[in-house]
PDB file of C-alpha atoms in Angstrom:
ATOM      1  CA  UNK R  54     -44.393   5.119   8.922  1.00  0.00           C
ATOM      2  CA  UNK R  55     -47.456   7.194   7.612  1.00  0.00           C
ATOM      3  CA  UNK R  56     -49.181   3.628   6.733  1.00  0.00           C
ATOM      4  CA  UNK R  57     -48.052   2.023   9.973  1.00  0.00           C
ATOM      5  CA  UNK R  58     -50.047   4.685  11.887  1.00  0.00           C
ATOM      6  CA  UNK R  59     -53.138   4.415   8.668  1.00  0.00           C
ATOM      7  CA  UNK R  60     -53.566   0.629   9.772  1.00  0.00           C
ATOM      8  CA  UNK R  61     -53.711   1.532  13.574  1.00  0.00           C
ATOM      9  CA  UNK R  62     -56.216   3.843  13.136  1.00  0.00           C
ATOM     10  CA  UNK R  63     -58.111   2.255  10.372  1.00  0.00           C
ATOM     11  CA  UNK R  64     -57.794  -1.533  12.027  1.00  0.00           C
ATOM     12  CA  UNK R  65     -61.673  -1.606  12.439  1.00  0.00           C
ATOM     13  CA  UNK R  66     -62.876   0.594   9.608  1.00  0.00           C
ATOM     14  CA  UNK R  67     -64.908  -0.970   6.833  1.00  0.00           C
ATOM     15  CA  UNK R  68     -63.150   1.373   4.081  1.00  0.00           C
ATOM     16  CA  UNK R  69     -59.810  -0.146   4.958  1.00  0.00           C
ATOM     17  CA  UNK R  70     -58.857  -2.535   1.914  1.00  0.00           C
ATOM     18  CA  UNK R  71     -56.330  -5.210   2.019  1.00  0.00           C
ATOM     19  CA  UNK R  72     -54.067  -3.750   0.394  1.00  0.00           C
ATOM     20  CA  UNK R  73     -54.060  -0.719   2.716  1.00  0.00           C
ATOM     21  CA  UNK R  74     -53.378  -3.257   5.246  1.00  0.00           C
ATOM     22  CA  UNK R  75     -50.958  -4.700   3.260  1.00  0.00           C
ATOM     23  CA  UNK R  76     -48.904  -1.590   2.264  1.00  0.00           C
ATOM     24  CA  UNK R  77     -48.452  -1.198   6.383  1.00  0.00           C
ATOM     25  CA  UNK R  78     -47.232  -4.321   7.203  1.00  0.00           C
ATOM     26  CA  UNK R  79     -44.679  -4.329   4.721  1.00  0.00           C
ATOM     27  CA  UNK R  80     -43.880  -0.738   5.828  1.00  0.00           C
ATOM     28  CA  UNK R  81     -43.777  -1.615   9.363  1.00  0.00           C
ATOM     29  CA  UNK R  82     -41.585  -5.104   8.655  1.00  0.00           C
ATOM     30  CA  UNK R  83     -39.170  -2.418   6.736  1.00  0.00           C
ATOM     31  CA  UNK R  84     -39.018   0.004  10.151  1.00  0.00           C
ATOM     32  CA  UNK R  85     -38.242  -3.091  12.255  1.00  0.00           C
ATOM     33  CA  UNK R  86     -35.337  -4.478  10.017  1.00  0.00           C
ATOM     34  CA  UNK R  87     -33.838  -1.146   9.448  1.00  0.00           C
ATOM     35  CA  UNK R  88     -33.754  -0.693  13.287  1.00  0.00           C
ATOM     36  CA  UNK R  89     -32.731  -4.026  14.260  1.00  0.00           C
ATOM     37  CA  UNK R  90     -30.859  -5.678  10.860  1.00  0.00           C
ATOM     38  CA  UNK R  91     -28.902  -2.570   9.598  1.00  0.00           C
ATOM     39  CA  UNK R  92     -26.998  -1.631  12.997  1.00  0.00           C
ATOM     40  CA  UNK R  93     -26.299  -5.954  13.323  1.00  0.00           C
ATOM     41  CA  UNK R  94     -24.975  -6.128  10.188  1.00  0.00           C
ATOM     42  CA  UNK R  95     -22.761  -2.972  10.354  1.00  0.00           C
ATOM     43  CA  UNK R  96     -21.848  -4.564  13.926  1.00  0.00           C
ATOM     44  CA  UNK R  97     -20.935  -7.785  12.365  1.00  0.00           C
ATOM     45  CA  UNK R  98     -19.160  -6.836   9.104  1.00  0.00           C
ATOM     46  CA  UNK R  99     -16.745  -4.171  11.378  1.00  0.00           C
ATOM     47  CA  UNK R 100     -16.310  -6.986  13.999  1.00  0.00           C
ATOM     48  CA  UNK R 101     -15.198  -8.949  10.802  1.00  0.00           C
ATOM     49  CA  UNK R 102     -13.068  -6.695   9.282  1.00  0.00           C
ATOM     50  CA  UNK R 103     -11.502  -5.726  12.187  1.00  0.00           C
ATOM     51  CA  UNK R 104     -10.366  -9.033  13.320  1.00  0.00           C
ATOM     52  CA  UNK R 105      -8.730  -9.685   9.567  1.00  0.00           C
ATOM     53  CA  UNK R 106      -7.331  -6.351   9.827  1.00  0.00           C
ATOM     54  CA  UNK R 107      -5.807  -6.300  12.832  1.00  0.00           C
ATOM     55  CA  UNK R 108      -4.348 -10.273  12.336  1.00  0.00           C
ATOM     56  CA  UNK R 109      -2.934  -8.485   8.996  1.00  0.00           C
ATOM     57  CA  UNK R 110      -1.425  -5.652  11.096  1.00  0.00           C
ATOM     58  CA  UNK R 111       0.262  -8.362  13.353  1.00  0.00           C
ATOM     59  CA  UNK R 112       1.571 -10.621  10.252  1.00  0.00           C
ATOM     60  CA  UNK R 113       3.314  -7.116   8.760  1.00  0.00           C
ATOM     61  CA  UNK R 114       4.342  -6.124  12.291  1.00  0.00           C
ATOM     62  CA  UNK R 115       5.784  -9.593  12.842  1.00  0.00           C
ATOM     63  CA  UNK R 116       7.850  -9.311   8.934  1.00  0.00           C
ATOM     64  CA  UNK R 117       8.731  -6.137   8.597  1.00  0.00           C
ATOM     65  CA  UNK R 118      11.423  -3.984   9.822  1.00  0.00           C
ATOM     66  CA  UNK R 119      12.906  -0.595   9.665  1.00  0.00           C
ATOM     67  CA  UNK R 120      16.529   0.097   8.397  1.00  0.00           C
ATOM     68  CA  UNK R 121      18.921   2.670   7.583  1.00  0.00           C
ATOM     69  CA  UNK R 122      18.898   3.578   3.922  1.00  0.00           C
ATOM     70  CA  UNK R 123      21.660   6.347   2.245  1.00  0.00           C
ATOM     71  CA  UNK R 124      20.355   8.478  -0.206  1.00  0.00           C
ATOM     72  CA  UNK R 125      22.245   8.386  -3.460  1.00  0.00           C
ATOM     73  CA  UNK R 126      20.540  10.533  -5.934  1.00  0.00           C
ATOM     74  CA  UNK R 127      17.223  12.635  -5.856  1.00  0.00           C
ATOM     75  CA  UNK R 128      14.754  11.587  -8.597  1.00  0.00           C
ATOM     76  CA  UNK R 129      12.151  14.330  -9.401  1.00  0.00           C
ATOM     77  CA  UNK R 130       8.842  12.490 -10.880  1.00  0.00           C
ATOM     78  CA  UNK R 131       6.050  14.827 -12.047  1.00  0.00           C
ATOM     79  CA  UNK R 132       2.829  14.039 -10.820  1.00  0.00           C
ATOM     80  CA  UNK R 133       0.375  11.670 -12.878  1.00  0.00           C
ATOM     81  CA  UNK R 134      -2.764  13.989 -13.221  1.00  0.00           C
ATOM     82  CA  UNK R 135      -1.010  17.425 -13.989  1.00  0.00           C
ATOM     83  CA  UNK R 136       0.698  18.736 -17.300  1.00  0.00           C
ATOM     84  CA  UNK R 137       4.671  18.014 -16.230  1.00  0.00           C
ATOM     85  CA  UNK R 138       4.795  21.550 -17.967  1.00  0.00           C
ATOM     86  CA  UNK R 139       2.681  23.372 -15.809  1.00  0.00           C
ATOM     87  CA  UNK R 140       3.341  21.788 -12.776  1.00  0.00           C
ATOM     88  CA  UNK R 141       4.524  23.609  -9.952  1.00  0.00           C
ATOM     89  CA  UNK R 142       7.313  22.483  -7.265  1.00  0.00           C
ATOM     90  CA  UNK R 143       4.659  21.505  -4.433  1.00  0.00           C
ATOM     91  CA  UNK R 144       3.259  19.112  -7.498  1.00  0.00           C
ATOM     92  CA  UNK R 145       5.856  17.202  -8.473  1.00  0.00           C
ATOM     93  CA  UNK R 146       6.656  14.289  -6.222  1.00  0.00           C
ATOM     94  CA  UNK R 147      10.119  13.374  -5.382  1.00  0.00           C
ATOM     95  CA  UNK R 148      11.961   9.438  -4.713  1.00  0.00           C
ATOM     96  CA  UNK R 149      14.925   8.480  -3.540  1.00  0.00           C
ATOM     97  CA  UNK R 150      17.628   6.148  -5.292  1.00  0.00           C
ATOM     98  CA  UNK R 151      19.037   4.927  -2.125  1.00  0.00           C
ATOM     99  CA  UNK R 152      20.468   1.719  -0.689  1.00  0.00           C
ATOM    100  CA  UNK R 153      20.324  -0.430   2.296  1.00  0.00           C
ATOM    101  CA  UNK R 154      21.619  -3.243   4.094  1.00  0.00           C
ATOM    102  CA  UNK R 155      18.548  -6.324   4.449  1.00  0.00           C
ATOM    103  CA  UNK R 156      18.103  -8.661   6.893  1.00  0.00           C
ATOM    104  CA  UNK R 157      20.633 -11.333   5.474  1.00  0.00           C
ATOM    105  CA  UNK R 158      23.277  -8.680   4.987  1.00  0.00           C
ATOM    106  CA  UNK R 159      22.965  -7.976   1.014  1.00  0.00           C
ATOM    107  CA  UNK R 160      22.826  -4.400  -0.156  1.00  0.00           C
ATOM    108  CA  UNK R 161      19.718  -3.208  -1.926  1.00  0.00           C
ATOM    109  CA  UNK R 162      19.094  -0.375  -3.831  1.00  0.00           C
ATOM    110  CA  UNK R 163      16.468   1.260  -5.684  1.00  0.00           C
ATOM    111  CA  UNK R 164      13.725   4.141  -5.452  1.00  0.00           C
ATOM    112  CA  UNK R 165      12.174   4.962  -2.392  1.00  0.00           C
ATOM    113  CA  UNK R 166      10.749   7.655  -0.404  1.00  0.00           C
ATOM    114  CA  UNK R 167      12.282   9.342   2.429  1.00  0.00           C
ATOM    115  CA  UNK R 168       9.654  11.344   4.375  1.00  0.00           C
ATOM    116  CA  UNK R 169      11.237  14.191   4.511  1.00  0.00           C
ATOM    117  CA  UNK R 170      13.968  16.489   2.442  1.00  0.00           C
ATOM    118  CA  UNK R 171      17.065  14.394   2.314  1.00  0.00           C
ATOM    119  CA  UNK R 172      19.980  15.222  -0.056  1.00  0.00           C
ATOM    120  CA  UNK R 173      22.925  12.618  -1.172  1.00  0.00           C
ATOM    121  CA  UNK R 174      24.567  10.717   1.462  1.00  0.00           C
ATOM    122  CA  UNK R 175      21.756  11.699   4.102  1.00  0.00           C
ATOM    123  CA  UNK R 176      20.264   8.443   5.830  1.00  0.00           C
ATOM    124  CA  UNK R 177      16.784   7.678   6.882  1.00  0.00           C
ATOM    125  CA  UNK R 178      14.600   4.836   7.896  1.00  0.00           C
ATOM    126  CA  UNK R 179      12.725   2.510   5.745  1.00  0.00           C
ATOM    127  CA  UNK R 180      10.612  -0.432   5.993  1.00  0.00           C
ATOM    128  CA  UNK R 181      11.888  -3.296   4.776  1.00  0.00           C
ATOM    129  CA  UNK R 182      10.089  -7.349   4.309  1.00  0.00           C
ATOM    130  CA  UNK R 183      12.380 -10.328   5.287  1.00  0.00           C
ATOM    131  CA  UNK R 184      13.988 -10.452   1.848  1.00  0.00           C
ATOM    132  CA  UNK R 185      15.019  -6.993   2.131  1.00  0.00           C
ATOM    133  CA  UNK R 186      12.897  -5.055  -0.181  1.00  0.00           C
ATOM    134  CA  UNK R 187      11.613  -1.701   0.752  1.00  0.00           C
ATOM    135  CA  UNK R 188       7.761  -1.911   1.233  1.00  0.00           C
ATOM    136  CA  UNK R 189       5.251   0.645   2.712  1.00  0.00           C
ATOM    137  CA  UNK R 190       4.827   1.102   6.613  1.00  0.00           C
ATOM    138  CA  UNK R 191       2.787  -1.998   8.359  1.00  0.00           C
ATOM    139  CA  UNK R 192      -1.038  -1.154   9.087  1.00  0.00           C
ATOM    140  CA  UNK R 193      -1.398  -0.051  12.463  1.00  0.00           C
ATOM    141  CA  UNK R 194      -3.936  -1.548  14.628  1.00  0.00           C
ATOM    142  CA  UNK R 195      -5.300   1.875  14.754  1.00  0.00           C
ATOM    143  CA  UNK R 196      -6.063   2.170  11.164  1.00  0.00           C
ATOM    144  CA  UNK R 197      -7.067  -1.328  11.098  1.00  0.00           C
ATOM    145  CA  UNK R 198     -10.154  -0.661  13.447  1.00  0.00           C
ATOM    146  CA  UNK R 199     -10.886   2.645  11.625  1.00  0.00           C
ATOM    147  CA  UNK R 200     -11.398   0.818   8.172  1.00  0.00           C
ATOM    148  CA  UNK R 201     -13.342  -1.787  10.123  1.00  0.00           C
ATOM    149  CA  UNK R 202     -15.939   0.943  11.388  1.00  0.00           C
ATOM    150  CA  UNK R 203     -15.915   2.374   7.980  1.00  0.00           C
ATOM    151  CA  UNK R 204     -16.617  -0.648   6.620  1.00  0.00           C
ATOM    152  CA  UNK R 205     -19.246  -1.409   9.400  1.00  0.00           C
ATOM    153  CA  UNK R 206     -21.078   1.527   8.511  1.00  0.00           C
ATOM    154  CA  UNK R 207     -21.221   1.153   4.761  1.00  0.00           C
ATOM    155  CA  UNK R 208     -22.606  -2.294   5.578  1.00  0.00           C
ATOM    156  CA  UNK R 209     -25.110  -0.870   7.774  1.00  0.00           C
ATOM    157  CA  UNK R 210     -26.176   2.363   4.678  1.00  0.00           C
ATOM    158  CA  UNK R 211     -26.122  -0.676   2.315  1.00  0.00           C
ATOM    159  CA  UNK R 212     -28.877  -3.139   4.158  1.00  0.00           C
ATOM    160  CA  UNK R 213     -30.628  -0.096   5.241  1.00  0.00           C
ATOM    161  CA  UNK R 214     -30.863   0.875   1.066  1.00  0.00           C
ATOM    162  CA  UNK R 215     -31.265  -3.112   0.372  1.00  0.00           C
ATOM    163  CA  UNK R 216     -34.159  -3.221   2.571  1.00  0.00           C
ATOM    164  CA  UNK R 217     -35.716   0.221   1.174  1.00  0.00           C
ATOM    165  CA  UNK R 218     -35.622  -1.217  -2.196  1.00  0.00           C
ATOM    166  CA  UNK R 219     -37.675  -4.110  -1.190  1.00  0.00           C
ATOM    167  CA  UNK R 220     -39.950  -2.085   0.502  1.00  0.00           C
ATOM    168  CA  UNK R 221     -40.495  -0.261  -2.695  1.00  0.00           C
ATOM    169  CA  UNK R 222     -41.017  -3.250  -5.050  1.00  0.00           C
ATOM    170  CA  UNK R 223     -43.370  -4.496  -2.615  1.00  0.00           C
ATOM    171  CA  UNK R 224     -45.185  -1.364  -2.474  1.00  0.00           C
ATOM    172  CA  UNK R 225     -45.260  -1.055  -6.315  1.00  0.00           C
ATOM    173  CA  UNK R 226     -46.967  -4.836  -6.589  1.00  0.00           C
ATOM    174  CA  UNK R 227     -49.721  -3.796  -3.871  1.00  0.00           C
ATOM    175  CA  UNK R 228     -50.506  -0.439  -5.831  1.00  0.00           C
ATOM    176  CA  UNK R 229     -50.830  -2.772  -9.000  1.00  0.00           C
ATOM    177  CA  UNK R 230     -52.962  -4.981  -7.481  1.00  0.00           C
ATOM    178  CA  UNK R 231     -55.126  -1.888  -5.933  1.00  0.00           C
ATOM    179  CA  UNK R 232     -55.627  -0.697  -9.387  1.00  0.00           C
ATOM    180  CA  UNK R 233     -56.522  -3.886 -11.019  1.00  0.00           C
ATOM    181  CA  UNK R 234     -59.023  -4.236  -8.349  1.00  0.00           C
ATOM    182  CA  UNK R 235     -60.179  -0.665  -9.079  1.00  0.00           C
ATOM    183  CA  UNK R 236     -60.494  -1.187 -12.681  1.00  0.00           C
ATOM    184  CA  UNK R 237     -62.380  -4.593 -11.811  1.00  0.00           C
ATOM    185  CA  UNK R 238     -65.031  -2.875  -9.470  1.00  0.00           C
ATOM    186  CA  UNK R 239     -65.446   0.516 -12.306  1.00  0.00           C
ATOM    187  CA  UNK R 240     -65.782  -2.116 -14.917  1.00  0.00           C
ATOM    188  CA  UNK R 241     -68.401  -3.802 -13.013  1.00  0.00           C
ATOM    189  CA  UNK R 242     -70.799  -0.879 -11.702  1.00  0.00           C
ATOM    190  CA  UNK R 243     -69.005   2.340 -14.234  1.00  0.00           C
ATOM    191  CA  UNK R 244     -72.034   1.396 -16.613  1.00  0.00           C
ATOM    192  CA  UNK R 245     -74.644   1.888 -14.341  1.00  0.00           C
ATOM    193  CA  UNK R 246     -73.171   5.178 -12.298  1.00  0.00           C
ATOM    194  CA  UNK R 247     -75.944   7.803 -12.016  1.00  0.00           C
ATOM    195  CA  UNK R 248     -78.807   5.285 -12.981  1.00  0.00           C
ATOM    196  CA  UNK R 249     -81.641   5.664 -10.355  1.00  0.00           C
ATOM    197  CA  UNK R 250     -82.332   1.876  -8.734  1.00  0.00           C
ATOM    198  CA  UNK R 251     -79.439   0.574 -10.933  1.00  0.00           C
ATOM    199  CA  UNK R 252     -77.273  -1.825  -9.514  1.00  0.00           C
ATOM    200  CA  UNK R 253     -79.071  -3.080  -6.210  1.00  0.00           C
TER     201      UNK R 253
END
């Protein structure tokens, strides 16, 4: 921004080099595409996202299904990331070897959990696909447009970065270029600096 406002000011000043010029253009094309480009393409990756996520909400909406489920036997697993030694009860996660009744009739069983404190021969809901296999809860449409505004705005951070990092290199080439073109100019008048009539 500070150059942006250097070439307004300095448009029609005879000490303004080219690659002062230079430096704010390329700042102010990085001001207009973080304005304008960053928020569009945060607006169209969420708008994205959110239409795949929501047609995947639908699809697990549409196949899966919640059933009753006995518990037969409380399994106590101890948590990956702590010592199983010094774990504490609130650490240690608990399943459920239970079974259920799928869609076609057959009885399932396995390992599941109950959402709450269930002992043997309690029932509880679980989800269920069409083959009868417990899976996890469908995505809610909800949650669907959440991780598409998430997503959205780390689209938006990234291009905003992506575009700052160009900005940069292009800044870096145009202070090369300034000092090549300052070591040009000392190399061609540094040996006559201080001579009196030198140089004209």
């Amino acid at each position: 921004m500070h150059s942006i406002v250097g070439l307004w000011r300095w448009r029609g000043n005879p000490l303004c080099r080219r690659t002062d010029r230079r430096e704010a253009w390329v700042a102010l094309w990085a001001a207009l595409t973080m304005l304008l480009g960053a928020p569009l393409a945060g607006w169209c990756t969420a708008e994205v996202t959110r239409e795949a996520l929501v047609k995947t909400a639908h699809e697990q909406r549409a196949e899966r299904q919640r059933v009753w489920a006995t518990a037969e036997e409380i399994v106590i697993l101890p948590p990956a990331d702590t010592d199983p030694e010094s774990a504490t009860p609130e650490d240690r996660r608990s399943r459920v070897i239970a079974r259920w009744a799928g869609p076609d009739g057959n009885v399932h069983k396995g390992a599941v959990r109950a959402g709450r404190d269930v002992q043997p021969g309690d029932r509880f809901m679980i989800w269920t696909d069409k083959r009868g296999k417990a899976t996890s809860r469908p995505v809610s449409v909800r949650t669907a447009g959440a991780h598409a505004m998430l997503a959205g705005v780390a689209a938006a951070a990234s291009a905003a970065a992506l575009v700052e990092g160009a900005r940069r290199l292009a800044v870096r080439g145009i202070l090369r270029r300034r000092y090549a073109e300052w070591a040009a100019e000392w190399r061609r008048i540094g040996p006559d600096w201080g001579r009196t009539g030198t140089g004209n």
